[in-house]
Amino acid sequence: GESVGLHLPTLSVQEGDNSIINCAYSNSASDYFIWYKQESGKGPQFIIDIRSNMDKRQGQRVTVLLNKTVKHLSLQIAATQPGDSAVYFCAENLGSNSGYALNFGKGTSLLVTP
Amino acid sequence: SQTIHQWPATLVQPVGSPLSLECTVEGTSNPNLYWYRQAAGRGLQLLFYSVGIGQISSEVPQNLSASRPQDRQFILSSKKLLLSDSGFYLCAWSGRIFMNSPLHFGNGTRLTVT
């Protein structure tokens, strides 16, 4: 399904700046969200997750914000580095009826320039 | 620690030939297992998931099938490949104890059908 989508297909930022990647979802019953990073030729790598009973969660240099009112999710990367260049996907859990599989959006390509 | 293996990494097959992609997980028991396909520059499409040996659920009707002969082995097959089967195939697992948990992906198989 395409209930998870991204506002921008590409994002270019300068090294050291903060990056913000946005995501909208349409299923108000979704209760678990994940951000993945995918480098070329590799499988998606887990970055951070958040449950619907939270509105913010922080990791190392990353923060995920969840706004359930407008069904919006964002990933903030602090002090972006060249190694952060990749495609970023948000995903929502499909629940028990789908074996707790994830539904992915199309992805945002992040390019970090020196 | 848990690891997931997919092979082969790349595969070129002619139209009409059979397909068998294998995925194995180590370091965990009773995982949920998943097959996804990713078209170039696109998000991930869920193909199959399995919550136990011999239990396969298909998300989209297509030319592919899946099997789970052992707890930590997941196989994706086709009797006759189509050009449209080309893509990047990703296997993933998740822990069944925590139902809302991340999927962990292998590094995928790049399939080109010629």
GROMACS .gro file of C-alpha atoms in nm:
model
  228
    1GLY     CA    1   0.000   0.000   0.000
    2GLU     CA    2   0.095   0.364  -0.027
    3SER     CA    3  -0.043   0.496   0.298
    4VAL     CA    4   0.304   0.609   0.395
    5GLY     CA    5   0.454   0.878   0.177
    6LEU     CA    6   0.734   1.131   0.180
    7HIS     CA    7   0.712   1.501   0.104
    8LEU     CA    8   1.046   1.536  -0.077
    9PRO     CA    9   1.216   1.279  -0.299
   10THR     CA   10   1.562   1.441  -0.265
   11LEU     CA   11   1.733   1.656  -0.006
   12SER     CA   12   2.074   1.819  -0.037
   13VAL     CA   13   2.244   1.960   0.274
   14GLN     CA   14   2.587   2.089   0.359
   15GLU     CA   15   2.811   1.894   0.590
   16GLY     CA   16   2.758   2.008   0.946
   17ASP     CA   17   2.402   2.133   0.890
   18ASN     CA   18   2.097   1.965   1.039
   19SER     CA   19   1.873   1.757   0.811
   20ILE     CA   20   1.501   1.708   0.839
   21ILE     CA   21   1.322   1.437   0.645
   22ASN     CA   22   0.944   1.432   0.654
   23CYS     CA   23   0.687   1.159   0.615
   24ALA     CA   24   0.307   1.150   0.610
   25TYR     CA   25   0.093   0.850   0.689
   26SER     CA   26  -0.275   0.798   0.635
   27ASN     CA   27  -0.370   0.514   0.869
   28SER     CA   28  -0.470   0.670   1.199
   29ALA     CA   29  -0.461   0.323   1.358
   30SER     CA   30  -0.087   0.286   1.295
   31ASP     CA   31   0.088   0.253   1.629
   32TYR     CA   32   0.453   0.191   1.545
   33PHE     CA   33   0.686   0.373   1.308
   34ILE     CA   34   1.044   0.317   1.202
   35TRP     CA   35   1.308   0.506   1.007
   36TYR     CA   36   1.555   0.316   0.793
   37LYS     CA   37   1.871   0.417   0.610
   38GLN     CA   38   1.960   0.241   0.287
   39GLU     CA   39   2.297   0.271   0.120
   40SER     CA   40   2.344   0.174  -0.241
   41GLY     CA   41   2.335  -0.200  -0.296
   42LYS     CA   42   2.255  -0.282   0.065
   43GLY     CA   43   1.951  -0.369   0.268
   44PRO     CA   44   1.776  -0.105   0.481
   45GLN     CA   45   1.940  -0.042   0.816
   46PHE     CA   46   1.734   0.039   1.126
   47ILE     CA   47   1.790   0.391   1.258
   48ILE     CA   48   1.523   0.464   1.517
   49ASP     CA   49   1.165   0.376   1.600
   50ILE     CA   50   0.877   0.534   1.786
   51ARG     CA   51   0.550   0.409   1.924
   52SER     CA   52   0.229   0.602   1.901
   53ASN     CA   53   0.221   0.673   2.274
   54MET     CA   54   0.526   0.897   2.227
   55ASP     CA   55   0.576   1.216   2.031
   56LYS     CA   56   0.954   1.235   2.038
   57ARG     CA   57   1.242   0.996   2.065
   58GLN     CA   58   1.613   1.069   2.049
   59GLY     CA   59   1.906   0.858   1.946
   60GLN     CA   60   2.263   0.933   1.864
   61ARG     CA   61   2.246   1.245   1.641
   62VAL     CA   62   1.894   1.151   1.535
   63THR     CA   63   1.552   1.252   1.662
   64VAL     CA   64   1.216   1.124   1.546
   65LEU     CA   65   0.906   1.337   1.596
   66LEU     CA   66   0.554   1.203   1.570
   67ASN     CA   67   0.251   1.425   1.529
   68LYS     CA   68  -0.054   1.203   1.544
   69THR     CA   69  -0.293   1.492   1.498
   70VAL     CA   70  -0.176   1.554   1.142
   71LYS     CA   71  -0.034   1.205   1.089
   72HIS     CA   72   0.317   1.329   1.029
   73LEU     CA   73   0.654   1.182   1.111
   74SER     CA   74   0.997   1.343   1.077
   75LEU     CA   75   1.358   1.240   1.115
   76GLN     CA   76   1.609   1.500   1.225
   77ILE     CA   77   1.979   1.436   1.179
   78ALA     CA   78   2.211   1.668   1.367
   79ALA     CA   79   2.546   1.780   1.226
   80THR     CA   80   2.499   1.585   0.904
   81GLN     CA   81   2.808   1.402   0.783
   82PRO     CA   82   2.906   1.267   0.439
   83GLY     CA   83   2.842   0.916   0.572
   84ASP     CA   84   2.478   1.011   0.620
   85SER     CA   85   2.429   1.025   0.243
   86ALA     CA   86   2.177   0.753   0.165
   87VAL     CA   87   1.809   0.695   0.099
   88TYR     CA   88   1.588   0.723   0.406
   89PHE     CA   89   1.257   0.542   0.442
   90CYS     CA   90   0.986   0.575   0.696
   91ALA     CA   91   0.769   0.272   0.760
   92GLU     CA   92   0.459   0.188   0.959
   93ASN     CA   93   0.371  -0.142   1.116
   94LEU     CA   94   0.082  -0.322   0.949
   95GLY     CA   95  -0.026  -0.504   1.264
   96SER     CA   96  -0.108  -0.863   1.343
   97ASN     CA   97  -0.320  -0.919   1.032
   98SER     CA   98  -0.005  -0.882   0.822
   99GLY     CA   99   0.239  -1.059   1.051
  100TYR     CA  100   0.364  -0.726   1.183
  101ALA     CA  101   0.520  -0.650   0.846
  102LEU     CA  102   0.612  -0.292   0.760
  103ASN     CA  103   0.465  -0.068   0.494
  104PHE     CA  104   0.734   0.155   0.341
  105GLY     CA  105   0.718   0.491   0.173
  106LYS     CA  106   0.909   0.570  -0.147
  107GLY     CA  107   1.212   0.717   0.030
  108THR     CA  108   1.407   1.042   0.038
  109SER     CA  109   1.757   1.059  -0.103
  110LEU     CA  110   1.984   1.261   0.125
  111LEU     CA  111   2.299   1.406  -0.030
  112VAL     CA  112   2.554   1.564   0.200
  113THR     CA  113   2.789   1.807   0.027
  114PRO     CA  114   3.122   1.923   0.170
  115SER     CA  115   2.406  -1.184   1.795
  116GLN     CA  116   2.155  -1.237   1.520
  117THR     CA  117   2.257  -1.241   1.157
  118ILE     CA  118   2.070  -1.284   0.832
  119HIS     CA  119   2.218  -1.425   0.515
  120GLN     CA  120   2.086  -1.399   0.162
  121TRP     CA  121   2.231  -1.553  -0.148
  122PRO     CA  122   2.321  -1.508  -0.418
  123ALA     CA  123   2.402  -1.138  -0.409
  124THR     CA  124   2.340  -1.097  -0.781
  125LEU     CA  125   2.167  -1.315  -1.035
  126VAL     CA  126   2.100  -1.291  -1.406
  127GLN     CA  127   1.836  -1.530  -1.536
  128PRO     CA  128   1.662  -1.567  -1.872
  129VAL     CA  129   1.287  -1.529  -1.907
  130GLY     CA  130   1.110  -1.857  -1.841
  131SER     CA  131   1.380  -2.001  -1.617
  132PRO     CA  132   1.316  -2.107  -1.256
  133LEU     CA  133   1.425  -1.911  -0.953
  134SER     CA  134   1.529  -2.001  -0.600
  135LEU     CA  135   1.654  -1.741  -0.352
  136GLU     CA  136   1.747  -1.848  -0.005
  137CYS     CA  137   1.752  -1.664   0.324
  138THR     CA  138   1.867  -1.795   0.660
  139VAL     CA  139   1.870  -1.637   1.003
  140GLU     CA  140   2.109  -1.721   1.284
  141GLY     CA  141   2.105  -1.643   1.653
  142THR     CA  142   1.729  -1.635   1.709
  143SER     CA  143   1.440  -1.878   1.728
  144ASN     CA  144   1.086  -1.856   1.593
  145PRO     CA  145   1.139  -1.536   1.396
  146ASN     CA  146   0.881  -1.379   1.171
  147LEU     CA  147   1.025  -1.383   0.820
  148TYR     CA  148   0.953  -1.157   0.525
  149TRP     CA  149   1.031  -1.118   0.155
  150TYR     CA  150   1.023  -0.772   0.002
  151ARG     CA  151   1.096  -0.652  -0.351
  152GLN     CA  152   1.237  -0.313  -0.436
  153ALA     CA  153   1.219  -0.168  -0.786
  154ALA     CA  154   1.492   0.079  -0.887
  155GLY     CA  155   1.449   0.409  -0.706
  156ARG     CA  156   1.137   0.291  -0.527
  157GLY     CA  157   1.019   0.178  -0.189
  158LEU     CA  158   0.987  -0.175  -0.065
  159GLN     CA  159   0.690  -0.391  -0.158
  160LEU     CA  160   0.592  -0.671   0.077
  161LEU     CA  161   0.566  -1.002  -0.107
  162PHE     CA  162   0.534  -1.273   0.160
  163TYR     CA  163   0.554  -1.315   0.532
  164SER     CA  164   0.572  -1.618   0.757
  165VAL     CA  165   0.500  -1.651   1.128
  166GLY     CA  166   0.605  -2.016   1.151
  167ILE     CA  167   0.730  -2.326   0.968
  168GLY     CA  168   0.509  -2.402   0.672
  169GLN     CA  169   0.298  -2.088   0.726
  170ILE     CA  170   0.316  -1.850   0.430
  171SER     CA  171   0.101  -1.546   0.362
  172SER     CA  172   0.108  -1.370   0.029
  173GLU     CA  173   0.045  -0.999   0.005
  174VAL     CA  174   0.024  -0.962  -0.372
  175PRO     CA  175  -0.074  -1.208  -0.644
  176GLN     CA  176   0.222  -1.275  -0.870
  177ASN     CA  177   0.453  -1.516  -1.036
  178LEU     CA  178   0.640  -1.596  -0.716
  179SER     CA  179   0.598  -1.833  -0.423
  180ALA     CA  180   0.764  -1.872  -0.086
  181SER     CA  181   0.834  -2.160   0.146
  182ARG     CA  182   0.964  -2.202   0.499
  183PRO     CA  183   1.095  -2.557   0.534
  184GLN     CA  184   1.280  -2.484   0.858
  185ASP     CA  185   1.236  -2.235   1.140
  186ARG     CA  186   1.511  -2.003   1.021
  187GLN     CA  187   1.503  -2.066   0.646
  188PHE     CA  188   1.291  -1.876   0.398
  189ILE     CA  189   1.294  -1.947   0.024
  190LEU     CA  190   1.156  -1.741  -0.262
  191SER     CA  191   1.083  -1.930  -0.582
  192SER     CA  192   0.941  -1.905  -0.927
  193LYS     CA  193   0.874  -2.175  -1.185
  194LYS     CA  194   0.905  -1.937  -1.482
  195LEU     CA  195   1.053  -1.591  -1.449
  196LEU     CA  196   0.905  -1.287  -1.623
  197LEU     CA  197   1.087  -0.969  -1.721
  198SER     CA  198   0.882  -0.788  -1.459
  199ASP     CA  199   1.035  -1.006  -1.187
  200SER     CA  200   1.359  -0.809  -1.210
  201GLY     CA  201   1.438  -0.620  -0.894
  202PHE     CA  202   1.615  -0.615  -0.562
  203TYR     CA  203   1.484  -0.888  -0.331
  204LEU     CA  204   1.522  -0.842   0.040
  205CYS     CA  205   1.467  -1.090   0.318
  206ALA     CA  206   1.400  -0.970   0.672
  207TRP     CA  207   1.329  -1.111   1.015
  208SER     CA  208   1.175  -0.980   1.332
  209GLY     CA  209   1.152  -1.116   1.684
  210ARG     CA  210   0.813  -1.260   1.762
  211ILE     CA  211   0.818  -1.186   2.133
  212PHE     CA  212   0.797  -0.811   2.081
  213MET     CA  213   0.527  -0.772   1.824
  214ASN     CA  214   0.604  -0.411   1.741
  215SER     CA  215   0.970  -0.451   1.665
  216PRO     CA  216   1.197  -0.351   1.379
  217LEU     CA  217   1.253  -0.571   1.080
  218HIS     CA  218   1.617  -0.661   1.022
  219PHE     CA  219   1.715  -0.691   0.659
  220GLY     CA  220   1.971  -0.890   0.469
  221ASN     CA  221   2.178  -0.731   0.196
  222GLY     CA  222   1.950  -0.849  -0.078
  223THR     CA  223   1.971  -1.025  -0.412
  224ARG     CA  224   1.981  -0.816  -0.729
  225LEU     CA  225   1.785  -1.017  -0.988
  226THR     CA  226   1.797  -0.926  -1.356
  227VAL     CA  227   1.569  -1.120  -1.588
  228THR     CA  228   1.682  -1.099  -1.951
   0.00000   0.00000   0.00000
